[in-house]
PDB file of C-alpha atoms in Angstrom:
ATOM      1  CA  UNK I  25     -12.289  11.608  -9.298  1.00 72.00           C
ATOM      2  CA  UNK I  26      -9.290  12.391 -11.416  1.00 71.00           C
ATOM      3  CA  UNK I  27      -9.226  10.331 -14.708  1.00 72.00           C
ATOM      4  CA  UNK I  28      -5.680  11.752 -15.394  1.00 70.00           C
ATOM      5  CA  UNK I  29      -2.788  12.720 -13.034  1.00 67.00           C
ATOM      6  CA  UNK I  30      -0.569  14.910 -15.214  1.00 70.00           C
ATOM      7  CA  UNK I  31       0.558  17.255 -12.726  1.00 68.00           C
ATOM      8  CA  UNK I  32       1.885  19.522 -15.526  1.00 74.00           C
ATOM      9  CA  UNK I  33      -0.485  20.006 -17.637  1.00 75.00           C
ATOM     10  CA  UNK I  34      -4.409  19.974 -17.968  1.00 77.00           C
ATOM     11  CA  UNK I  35      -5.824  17.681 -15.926  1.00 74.00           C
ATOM     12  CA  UNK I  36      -9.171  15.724 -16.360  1.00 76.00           C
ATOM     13  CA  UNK I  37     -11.308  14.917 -13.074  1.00 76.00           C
ATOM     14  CA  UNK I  38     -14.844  14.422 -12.120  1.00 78.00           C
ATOM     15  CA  UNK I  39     -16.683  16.278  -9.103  1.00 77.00           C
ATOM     16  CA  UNK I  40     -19.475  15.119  -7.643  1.00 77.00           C
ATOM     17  CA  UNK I  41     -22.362  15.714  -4.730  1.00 78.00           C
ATOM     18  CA  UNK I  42     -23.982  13.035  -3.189  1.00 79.00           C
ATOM     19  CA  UNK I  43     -28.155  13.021  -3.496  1.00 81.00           C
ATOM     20  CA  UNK I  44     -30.942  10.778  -2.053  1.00 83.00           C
ATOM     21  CA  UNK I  45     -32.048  10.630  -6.106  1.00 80.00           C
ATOM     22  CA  UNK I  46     -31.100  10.851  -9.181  1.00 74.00           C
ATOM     23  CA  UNK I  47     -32.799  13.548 -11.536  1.00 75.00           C
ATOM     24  CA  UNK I  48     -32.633  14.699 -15.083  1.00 77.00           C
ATOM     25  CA  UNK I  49     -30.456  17.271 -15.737  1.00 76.00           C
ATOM     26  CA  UNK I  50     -29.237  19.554 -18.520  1.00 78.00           C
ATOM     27  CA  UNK I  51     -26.153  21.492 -20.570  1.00 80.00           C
ATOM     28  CA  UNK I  52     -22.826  19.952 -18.696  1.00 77.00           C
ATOM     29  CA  UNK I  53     -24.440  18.599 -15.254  1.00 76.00           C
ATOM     30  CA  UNK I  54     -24.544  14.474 -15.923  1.00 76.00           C
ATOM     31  CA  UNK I  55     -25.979  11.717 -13.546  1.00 76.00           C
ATOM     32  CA  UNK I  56     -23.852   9.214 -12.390  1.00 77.00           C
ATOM     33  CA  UNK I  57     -22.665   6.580  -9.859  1.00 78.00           C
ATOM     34  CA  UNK I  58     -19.405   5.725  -9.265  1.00 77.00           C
ATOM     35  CA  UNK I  59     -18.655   2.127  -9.442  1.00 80.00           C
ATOM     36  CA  UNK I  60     -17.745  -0.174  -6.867  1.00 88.00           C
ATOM     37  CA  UNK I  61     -14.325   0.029  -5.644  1.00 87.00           C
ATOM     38  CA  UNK I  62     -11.640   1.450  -2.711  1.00 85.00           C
ATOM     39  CA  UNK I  63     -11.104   5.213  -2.911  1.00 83.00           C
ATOM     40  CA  UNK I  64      -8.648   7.288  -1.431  1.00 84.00           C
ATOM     41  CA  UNK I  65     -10.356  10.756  -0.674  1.00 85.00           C
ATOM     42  CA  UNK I  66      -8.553  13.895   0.869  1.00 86.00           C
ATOM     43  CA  UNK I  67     -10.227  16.944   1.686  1.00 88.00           C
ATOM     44  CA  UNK I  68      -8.503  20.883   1.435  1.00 89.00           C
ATOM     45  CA  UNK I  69      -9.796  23.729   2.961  1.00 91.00           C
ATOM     46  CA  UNK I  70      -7.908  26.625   2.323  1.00 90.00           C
ATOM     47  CA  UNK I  71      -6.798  29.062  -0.303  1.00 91.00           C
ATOM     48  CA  UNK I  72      -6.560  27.376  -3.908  1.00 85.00           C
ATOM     49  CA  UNK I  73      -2.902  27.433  -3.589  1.00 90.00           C
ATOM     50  CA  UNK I  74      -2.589  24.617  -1.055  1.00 90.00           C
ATOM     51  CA  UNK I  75      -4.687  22.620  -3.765  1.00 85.00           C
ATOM     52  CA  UNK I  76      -0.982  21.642  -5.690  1.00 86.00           C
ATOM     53  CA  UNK I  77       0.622  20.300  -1.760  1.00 91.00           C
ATOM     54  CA  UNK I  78      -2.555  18.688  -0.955  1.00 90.00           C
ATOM     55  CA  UNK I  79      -2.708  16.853  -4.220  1.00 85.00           C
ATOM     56  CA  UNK I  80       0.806  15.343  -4.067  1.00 89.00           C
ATOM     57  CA  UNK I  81       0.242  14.591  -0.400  1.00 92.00           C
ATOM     58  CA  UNK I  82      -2.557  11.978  -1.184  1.00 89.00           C
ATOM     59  CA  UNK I  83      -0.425  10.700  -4.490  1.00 87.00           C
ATOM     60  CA  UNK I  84       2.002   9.778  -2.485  1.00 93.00           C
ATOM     61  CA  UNK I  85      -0.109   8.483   0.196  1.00 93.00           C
ATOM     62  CA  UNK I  86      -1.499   6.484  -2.736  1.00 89.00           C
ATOM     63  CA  UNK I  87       2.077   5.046  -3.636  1.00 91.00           C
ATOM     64  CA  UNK I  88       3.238   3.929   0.228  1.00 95.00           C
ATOM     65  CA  UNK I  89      -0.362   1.758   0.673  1.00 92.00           C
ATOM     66  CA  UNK I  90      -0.775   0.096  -2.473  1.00 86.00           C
TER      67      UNK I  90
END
């Protein structure tokens, strides 16, 4: 989940892996849920480099469907 879009400069996002349960964790792993709401998800498979294309793909994907 990004928190911030700022395509030219640091950029501050959440990653996450779906479990059955939740379980205590340490250092920088947290537990969480994401709340309720419509996501748009895309998903890259490739070299890192097709990460920047992919990203303003879905952006604008965002912009033409609200």
């Amino acid at each position: 989940r990004y928190y911030d879009m700022k395509m030219d400069a640091e950029m501050d996002i959440e990653v996450g892996i779906p479990v059955q349960t939740l379980s205590d964790v340490e250092g920088e792993i947290e537990a969480d849920t994401l709340p309720a709401g419509q996501y748009a998800t895309l998903v890259h498979w490739g070299d890192y480099d097709g990460l920047y294309d992919a990203t303003t793909f879905i952006l604008k994907w965002m912009e033409q469907n609200g």
